PDB file of C-alpha atoms in Angstrom:
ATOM      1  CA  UNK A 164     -94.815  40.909  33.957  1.00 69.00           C
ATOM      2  CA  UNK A 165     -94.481  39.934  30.418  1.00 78.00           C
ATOM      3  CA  UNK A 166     -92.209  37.184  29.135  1.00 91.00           C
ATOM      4  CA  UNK A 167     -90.589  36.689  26.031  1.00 92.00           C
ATOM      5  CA  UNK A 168     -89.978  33.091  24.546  1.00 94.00           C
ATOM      6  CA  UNK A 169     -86.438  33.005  25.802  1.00 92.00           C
ATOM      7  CA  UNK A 170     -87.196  34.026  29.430  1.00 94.00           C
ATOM      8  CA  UNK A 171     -90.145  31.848  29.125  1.00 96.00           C
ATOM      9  CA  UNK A 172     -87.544  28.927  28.021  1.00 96.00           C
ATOM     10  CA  UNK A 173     -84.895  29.806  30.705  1.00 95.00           C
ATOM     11  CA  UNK A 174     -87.263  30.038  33.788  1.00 96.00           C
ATOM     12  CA  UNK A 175     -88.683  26.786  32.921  1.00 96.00           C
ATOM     13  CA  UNK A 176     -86.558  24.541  32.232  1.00 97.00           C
ATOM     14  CA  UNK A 177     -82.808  22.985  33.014  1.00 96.00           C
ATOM     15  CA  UNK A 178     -79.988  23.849  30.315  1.00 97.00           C
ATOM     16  CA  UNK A 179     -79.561  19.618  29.996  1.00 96.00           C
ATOM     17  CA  UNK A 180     -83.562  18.958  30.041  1.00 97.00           C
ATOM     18  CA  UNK A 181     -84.520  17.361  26.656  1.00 97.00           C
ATOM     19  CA  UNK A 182     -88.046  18.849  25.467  1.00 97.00           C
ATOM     20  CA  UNK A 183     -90.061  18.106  22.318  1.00 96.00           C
ATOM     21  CA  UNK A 184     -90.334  20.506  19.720  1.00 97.00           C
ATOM     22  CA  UNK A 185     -93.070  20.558  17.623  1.00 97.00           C
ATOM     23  CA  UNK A 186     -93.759  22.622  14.388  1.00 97.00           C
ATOM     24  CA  UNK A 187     -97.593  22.313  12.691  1.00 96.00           C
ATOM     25  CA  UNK A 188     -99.044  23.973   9.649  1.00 91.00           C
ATOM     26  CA  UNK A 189    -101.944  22.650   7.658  1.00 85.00           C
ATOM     27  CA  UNK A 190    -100.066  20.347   5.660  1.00 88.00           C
ATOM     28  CA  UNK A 191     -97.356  19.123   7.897  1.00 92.00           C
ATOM     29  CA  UNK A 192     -95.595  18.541  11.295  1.00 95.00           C
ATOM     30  CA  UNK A 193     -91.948  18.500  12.270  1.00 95.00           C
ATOM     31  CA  UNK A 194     -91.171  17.398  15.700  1.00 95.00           C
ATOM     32  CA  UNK A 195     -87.881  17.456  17.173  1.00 94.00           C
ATOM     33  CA  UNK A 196     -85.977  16.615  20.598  1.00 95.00           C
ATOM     34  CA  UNK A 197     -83.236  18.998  21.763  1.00 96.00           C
ATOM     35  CA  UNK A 198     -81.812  20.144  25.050  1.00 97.00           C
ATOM     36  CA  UNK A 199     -83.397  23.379  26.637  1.00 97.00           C
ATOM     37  CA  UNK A 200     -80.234  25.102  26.006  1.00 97.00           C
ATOM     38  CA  UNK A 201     -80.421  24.176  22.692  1.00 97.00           C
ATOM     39  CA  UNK A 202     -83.972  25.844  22.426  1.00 96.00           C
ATOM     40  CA  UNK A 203     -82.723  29.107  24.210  1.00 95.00           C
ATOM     41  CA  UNK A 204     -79.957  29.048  21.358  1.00 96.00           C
ATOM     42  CA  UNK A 205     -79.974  32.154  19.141  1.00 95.00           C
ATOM     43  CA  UNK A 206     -79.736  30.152  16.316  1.00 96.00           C
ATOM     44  CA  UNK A 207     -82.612  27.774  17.023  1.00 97.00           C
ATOM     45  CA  UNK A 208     -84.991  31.100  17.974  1.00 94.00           C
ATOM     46  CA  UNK A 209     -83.839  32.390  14.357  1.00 96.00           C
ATOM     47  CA  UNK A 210     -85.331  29.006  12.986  1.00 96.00           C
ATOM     48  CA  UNK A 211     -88.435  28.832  14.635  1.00 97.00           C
ATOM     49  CA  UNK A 212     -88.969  32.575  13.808  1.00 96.00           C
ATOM     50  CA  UNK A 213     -88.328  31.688  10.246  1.00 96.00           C
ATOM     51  CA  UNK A 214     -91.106  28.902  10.381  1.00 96.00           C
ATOM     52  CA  UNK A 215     -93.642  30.624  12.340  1.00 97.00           C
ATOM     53  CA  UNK A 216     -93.199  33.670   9.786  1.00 96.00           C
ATOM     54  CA  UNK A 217     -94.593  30.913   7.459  1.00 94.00           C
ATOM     55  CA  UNK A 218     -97.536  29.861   9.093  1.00 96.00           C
ATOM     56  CA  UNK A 219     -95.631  26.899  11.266  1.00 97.00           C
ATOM     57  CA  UNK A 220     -97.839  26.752  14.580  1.00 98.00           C
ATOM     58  CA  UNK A 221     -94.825  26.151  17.497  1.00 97.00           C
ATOM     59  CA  UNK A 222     -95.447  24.445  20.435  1.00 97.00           C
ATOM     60  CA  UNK A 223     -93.358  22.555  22.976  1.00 97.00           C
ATOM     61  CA  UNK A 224     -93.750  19.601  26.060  1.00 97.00           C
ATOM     62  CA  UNK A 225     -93.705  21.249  29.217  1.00 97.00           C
ATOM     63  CA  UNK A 226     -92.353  18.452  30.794  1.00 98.00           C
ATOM     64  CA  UNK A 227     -88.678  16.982  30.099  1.00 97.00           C
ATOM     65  CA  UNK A 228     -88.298  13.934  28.098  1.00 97.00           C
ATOM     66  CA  UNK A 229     -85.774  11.041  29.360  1.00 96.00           C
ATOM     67  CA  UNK A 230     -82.590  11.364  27.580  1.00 93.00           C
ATOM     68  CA  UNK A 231     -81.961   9.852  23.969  1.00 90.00           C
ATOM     69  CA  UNK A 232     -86.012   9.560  23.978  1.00 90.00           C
ATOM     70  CA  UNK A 233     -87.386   9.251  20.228  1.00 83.00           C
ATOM     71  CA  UNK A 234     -90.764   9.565  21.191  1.00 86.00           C
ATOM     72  CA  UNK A 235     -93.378  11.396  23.725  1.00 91.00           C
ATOM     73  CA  UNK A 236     -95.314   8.801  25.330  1.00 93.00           C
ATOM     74  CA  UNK A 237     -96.211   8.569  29.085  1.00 94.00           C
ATOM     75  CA  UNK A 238     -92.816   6.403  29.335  1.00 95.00           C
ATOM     76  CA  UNK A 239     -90.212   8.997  27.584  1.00 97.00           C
ATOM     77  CA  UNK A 240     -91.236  11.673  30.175  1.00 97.00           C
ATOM     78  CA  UNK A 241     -88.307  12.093  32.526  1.00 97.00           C
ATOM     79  CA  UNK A 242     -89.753  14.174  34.840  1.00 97.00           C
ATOM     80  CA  UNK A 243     -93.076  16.205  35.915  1.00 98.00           C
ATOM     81  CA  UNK A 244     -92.045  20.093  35.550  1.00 97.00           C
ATOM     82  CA  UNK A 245     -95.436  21.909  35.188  1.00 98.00           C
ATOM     83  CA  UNK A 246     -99.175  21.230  35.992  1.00 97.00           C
ATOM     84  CA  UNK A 247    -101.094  22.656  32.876  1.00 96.00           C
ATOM     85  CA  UNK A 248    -104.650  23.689  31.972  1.00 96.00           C
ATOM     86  CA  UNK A 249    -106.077  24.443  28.208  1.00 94.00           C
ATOM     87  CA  UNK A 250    -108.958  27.446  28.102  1.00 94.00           C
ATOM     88  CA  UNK A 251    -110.485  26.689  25.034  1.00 85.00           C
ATOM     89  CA  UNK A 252    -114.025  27.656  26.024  1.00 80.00           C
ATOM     90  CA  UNK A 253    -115.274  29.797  28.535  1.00 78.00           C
ATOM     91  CA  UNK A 254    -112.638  32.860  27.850  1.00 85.00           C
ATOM     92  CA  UNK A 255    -112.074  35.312  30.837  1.00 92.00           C
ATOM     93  CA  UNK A 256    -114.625  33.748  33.066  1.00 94.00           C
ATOM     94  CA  UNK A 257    -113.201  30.667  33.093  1.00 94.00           C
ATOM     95  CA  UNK A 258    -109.559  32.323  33.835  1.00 96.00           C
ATOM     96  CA  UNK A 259    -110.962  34.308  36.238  1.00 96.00           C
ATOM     97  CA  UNK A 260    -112.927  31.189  37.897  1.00 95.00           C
ATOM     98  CA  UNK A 261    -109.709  29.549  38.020  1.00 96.00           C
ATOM     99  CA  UNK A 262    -107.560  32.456  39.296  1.00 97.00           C
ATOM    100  CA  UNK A 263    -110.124  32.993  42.316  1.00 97.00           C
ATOM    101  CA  UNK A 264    -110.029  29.059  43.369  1.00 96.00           C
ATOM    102  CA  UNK A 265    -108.990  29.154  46.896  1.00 94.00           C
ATOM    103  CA  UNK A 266    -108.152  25.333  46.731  1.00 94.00           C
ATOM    104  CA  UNK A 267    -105.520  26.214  44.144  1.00 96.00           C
ATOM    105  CA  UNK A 268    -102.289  28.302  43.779  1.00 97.00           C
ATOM    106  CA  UNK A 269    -101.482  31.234  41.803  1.00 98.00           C
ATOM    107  CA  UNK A 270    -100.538  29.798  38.656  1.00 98.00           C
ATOM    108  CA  UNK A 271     -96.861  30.644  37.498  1.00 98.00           C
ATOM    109  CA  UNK A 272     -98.020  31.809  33.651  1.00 97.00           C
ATOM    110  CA  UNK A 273    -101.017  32.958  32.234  1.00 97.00           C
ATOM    111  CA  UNK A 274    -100.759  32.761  27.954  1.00 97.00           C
ATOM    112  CA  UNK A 275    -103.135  34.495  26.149  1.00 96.00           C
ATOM    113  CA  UNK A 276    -103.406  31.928  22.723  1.00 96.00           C
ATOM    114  CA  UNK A 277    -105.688  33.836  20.805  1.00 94.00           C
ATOM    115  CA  UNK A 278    -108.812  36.136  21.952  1.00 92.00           C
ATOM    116  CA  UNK A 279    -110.624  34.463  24.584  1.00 92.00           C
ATOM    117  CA  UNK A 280    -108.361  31.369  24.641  1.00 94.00           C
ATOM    118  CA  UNK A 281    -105.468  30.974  27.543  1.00 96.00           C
ATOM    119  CA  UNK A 282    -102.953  28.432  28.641  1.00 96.00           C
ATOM    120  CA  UNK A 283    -102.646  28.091  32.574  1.00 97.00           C
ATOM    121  CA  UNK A 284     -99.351  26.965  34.036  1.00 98.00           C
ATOM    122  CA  UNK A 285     -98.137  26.155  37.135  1.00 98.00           C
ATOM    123  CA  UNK A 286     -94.148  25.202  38.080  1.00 98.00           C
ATOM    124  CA  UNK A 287     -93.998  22.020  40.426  1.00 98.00           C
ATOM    125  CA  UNK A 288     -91.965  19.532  41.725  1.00 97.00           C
ATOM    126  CA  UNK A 289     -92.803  16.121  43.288  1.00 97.00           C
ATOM    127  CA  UNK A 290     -95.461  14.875  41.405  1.00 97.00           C
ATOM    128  CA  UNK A 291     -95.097  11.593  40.004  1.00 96.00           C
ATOM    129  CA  UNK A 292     -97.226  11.245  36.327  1.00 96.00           C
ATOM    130  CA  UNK A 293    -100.326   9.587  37.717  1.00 95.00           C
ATOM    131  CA  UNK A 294    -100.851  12.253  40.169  1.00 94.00           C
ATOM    132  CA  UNK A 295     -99.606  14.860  37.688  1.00 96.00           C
ATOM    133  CA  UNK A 296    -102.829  13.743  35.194  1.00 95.00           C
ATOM    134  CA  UNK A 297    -105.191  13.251  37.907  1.00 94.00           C
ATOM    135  CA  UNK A 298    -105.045  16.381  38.997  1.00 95.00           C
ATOM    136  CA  UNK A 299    -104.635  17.964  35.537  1.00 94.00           C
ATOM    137  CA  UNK A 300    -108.124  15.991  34.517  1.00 93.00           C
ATOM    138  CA  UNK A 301    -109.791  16.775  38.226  1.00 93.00           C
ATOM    139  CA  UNK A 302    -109.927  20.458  37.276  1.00 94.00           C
ATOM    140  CA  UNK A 303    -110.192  20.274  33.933  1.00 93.00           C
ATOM    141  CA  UNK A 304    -113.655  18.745  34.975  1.00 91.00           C
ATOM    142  CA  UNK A 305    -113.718  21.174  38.025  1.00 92.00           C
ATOM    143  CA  UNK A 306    -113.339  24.456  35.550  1.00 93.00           C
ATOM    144  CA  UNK A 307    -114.686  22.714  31.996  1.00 91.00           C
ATOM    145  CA  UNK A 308    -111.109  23.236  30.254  1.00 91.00           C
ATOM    146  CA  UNK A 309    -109.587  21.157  27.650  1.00 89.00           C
ATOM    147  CA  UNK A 310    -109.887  17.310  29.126  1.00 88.00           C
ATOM    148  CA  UNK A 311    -107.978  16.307  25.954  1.00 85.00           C
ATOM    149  CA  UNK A 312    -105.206  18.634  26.863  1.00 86.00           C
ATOM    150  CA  UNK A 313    -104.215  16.642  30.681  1.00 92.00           C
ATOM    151  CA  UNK A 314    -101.820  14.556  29.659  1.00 94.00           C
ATOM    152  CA  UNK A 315     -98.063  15.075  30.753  1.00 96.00           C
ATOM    153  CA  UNK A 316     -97.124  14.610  27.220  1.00 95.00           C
ATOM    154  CA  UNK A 317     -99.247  17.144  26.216  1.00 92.00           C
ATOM    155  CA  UNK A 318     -97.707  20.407  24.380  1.00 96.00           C
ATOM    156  CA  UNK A 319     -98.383  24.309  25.031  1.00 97.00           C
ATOM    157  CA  UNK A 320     -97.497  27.017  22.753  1.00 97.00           C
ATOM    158  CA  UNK A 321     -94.554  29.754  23.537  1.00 96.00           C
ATOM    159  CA  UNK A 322     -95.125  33.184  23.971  1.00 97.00           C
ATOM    160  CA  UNK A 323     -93.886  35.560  21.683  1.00 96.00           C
ATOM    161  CA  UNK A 324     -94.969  33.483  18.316  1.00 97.00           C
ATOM    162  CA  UNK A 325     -97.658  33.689  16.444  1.00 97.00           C
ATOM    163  CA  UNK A 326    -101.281  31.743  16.887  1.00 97.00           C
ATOM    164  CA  UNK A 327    -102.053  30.967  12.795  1.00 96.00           C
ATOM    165  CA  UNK A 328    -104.592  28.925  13.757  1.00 92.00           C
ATOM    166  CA  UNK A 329    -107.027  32.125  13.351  1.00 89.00           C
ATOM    167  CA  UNK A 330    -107.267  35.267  10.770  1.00 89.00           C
ATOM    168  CA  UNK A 331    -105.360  37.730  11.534  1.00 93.00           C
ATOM    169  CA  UNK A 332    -102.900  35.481  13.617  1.00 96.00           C
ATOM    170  CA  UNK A 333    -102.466  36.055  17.080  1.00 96.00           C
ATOM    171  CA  UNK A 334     -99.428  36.980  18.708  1.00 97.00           C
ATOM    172  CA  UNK A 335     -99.073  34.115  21.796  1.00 97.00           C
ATOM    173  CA  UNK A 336     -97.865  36.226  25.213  1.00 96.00           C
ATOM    174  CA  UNK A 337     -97.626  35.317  28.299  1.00 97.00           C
ATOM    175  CA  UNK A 338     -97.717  36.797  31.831  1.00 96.00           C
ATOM    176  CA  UNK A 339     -96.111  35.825  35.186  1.00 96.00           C
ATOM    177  CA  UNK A 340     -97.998  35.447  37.672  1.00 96.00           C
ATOM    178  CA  UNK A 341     -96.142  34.102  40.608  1.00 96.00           C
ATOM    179  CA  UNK A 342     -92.541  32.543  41.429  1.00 96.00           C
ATOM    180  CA  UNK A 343     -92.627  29.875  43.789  1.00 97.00           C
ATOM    181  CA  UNK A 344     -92.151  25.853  42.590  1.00 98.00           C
ATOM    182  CA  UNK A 345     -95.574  24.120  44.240  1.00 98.00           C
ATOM    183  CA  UNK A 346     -95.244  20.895  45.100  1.00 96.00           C
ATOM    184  CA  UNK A 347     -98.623  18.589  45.522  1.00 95.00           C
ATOM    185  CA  UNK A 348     -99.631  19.827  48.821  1.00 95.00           C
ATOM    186  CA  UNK A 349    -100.019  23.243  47.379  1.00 96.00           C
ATOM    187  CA  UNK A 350    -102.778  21.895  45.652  1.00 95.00           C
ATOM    188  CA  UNK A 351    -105.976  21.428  48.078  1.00 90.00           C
ATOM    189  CA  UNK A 352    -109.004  20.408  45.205  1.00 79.00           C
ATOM    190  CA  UNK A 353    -110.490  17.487  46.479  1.00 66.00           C
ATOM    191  CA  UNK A 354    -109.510  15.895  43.237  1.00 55.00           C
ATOM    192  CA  UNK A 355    -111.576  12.504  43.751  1.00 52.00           C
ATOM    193  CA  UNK A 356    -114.716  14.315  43.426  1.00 50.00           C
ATOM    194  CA  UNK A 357    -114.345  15.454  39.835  1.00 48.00           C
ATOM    195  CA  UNK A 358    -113.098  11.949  38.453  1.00 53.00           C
ATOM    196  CA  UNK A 359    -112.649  12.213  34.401  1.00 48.00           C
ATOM    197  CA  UNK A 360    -111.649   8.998  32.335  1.00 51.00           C
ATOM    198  CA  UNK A 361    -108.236   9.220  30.430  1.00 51.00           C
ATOM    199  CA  UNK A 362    -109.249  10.822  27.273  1.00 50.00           C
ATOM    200  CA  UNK A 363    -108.744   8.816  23.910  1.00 51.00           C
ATOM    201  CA  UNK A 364    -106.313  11.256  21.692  1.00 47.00           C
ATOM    202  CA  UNK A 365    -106.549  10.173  18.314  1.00 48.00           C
ATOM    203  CA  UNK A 366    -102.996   9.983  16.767  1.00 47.00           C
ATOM    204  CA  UNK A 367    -101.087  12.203  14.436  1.00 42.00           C
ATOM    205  CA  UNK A 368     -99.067  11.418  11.441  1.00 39.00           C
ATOM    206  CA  UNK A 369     -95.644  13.265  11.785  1.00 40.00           C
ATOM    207  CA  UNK A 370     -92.681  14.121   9.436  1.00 38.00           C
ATOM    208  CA  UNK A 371     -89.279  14.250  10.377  1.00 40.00           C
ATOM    209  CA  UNK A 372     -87.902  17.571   9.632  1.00 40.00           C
ATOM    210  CA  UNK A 373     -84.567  18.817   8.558  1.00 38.00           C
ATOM    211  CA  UNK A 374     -83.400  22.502   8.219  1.00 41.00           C
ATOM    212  CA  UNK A 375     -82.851  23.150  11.644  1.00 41.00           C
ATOM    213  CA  UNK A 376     -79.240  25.223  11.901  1.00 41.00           C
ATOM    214  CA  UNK A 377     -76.508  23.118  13.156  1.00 33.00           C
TER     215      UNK A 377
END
């Protein structure tokens, strides 16, 4: 079934969860925190559409931030929501690799970022962060996805906006694949055979925006 941004935002996440919001073009980033109800707001959606119109790239965490958090490090994450996976290389054979894993679920979302590119998402509970990013890295090395892209911190795009990162730009959407919250036993990879170090992200400069409607 296809999902638009706000059912993608409502199925996700808790009206009170605080999630980072995160705007990128080629010559600057805003990054914001607000509540998930916030996000859903018509208001806020009329925003975004505004900057993505523009060429803003719009991408959020998939898992909460702690409350009154200024920042998205490891320690500002309130909570582990999702399990992710980044298919920068590889295109439908690596989706479909990953789809036919018997030691895995199905996934909850499948985004399509661009031609040949997807975003893999599961919904969990009871994961604590270490496990979270052990796992995320074990099949990132399992299924040669984005290693860079296993961090709970990390950000995803949401469907229904636009991909500028490409000519034409590409028109993020997402599909849902399954319902159920997995918790960790869901997850059978023997995840100490594909041990990955904690990749070194180099950091970003980021601006403060304004213009957001009250």
């Amino acid at each position: 079934m296809i999902v638009t941004s706000w059912d993608y935002i409502i199925e996700n996440f808790r009206a009170e969860d605080c999630l980072a919001v995160v705007i990128r073009n080629s010559d600057w980033v805003i990054e914001q925190v607000v509540t998930a109800e916030q996000l859903a707001s018509r208001s806020f959606h009329v925003w975004l559409r505004h900057e993505n119109d523009h060429g803003g790239n719009i991408y959020i965490s998939m898992n909460p931030l702690k409350p009154g958090a200024r920042g998205r490090t490891r320690q500002d994450v309130a909570v582990v929501r999702h399990i992710c996976l980044d298919l920068d290389q590889g295109g439908t054979s690596t989706l479909l690799r990953i789809l036919a894993d018997t030691q895995l679920p199905a996934p909850s979302y499948v985004l399509r970022t661009s031609i040949g590119r997807f975003q893999v998402v599961w919904r969990v509970e009871g994961f604590g962060i270490p496990d979270a990013e052990h796992l995320q890295r074990a099949l990132s090395l399992k299924h040669d996805t984005d290693c860079a892209a296993t961090d709970v911190t990390s950000l995803l795009r949401i469907p229904g906006f636009y991909n500028w990162k490409y000519t034409p730009p590409h028109l993020v959407c997402a599909v849902r694949v399954s319902n159920p919250i997995y918790c960790p036993s869901n997850f059978s990879v023997e995840s100490h055979l594909y041990v990955v170090p904690k990749p070194q992200i180099p950091g970003s400069r980021t601006t403060k925006g304004s213009g957001r409607p009250v």
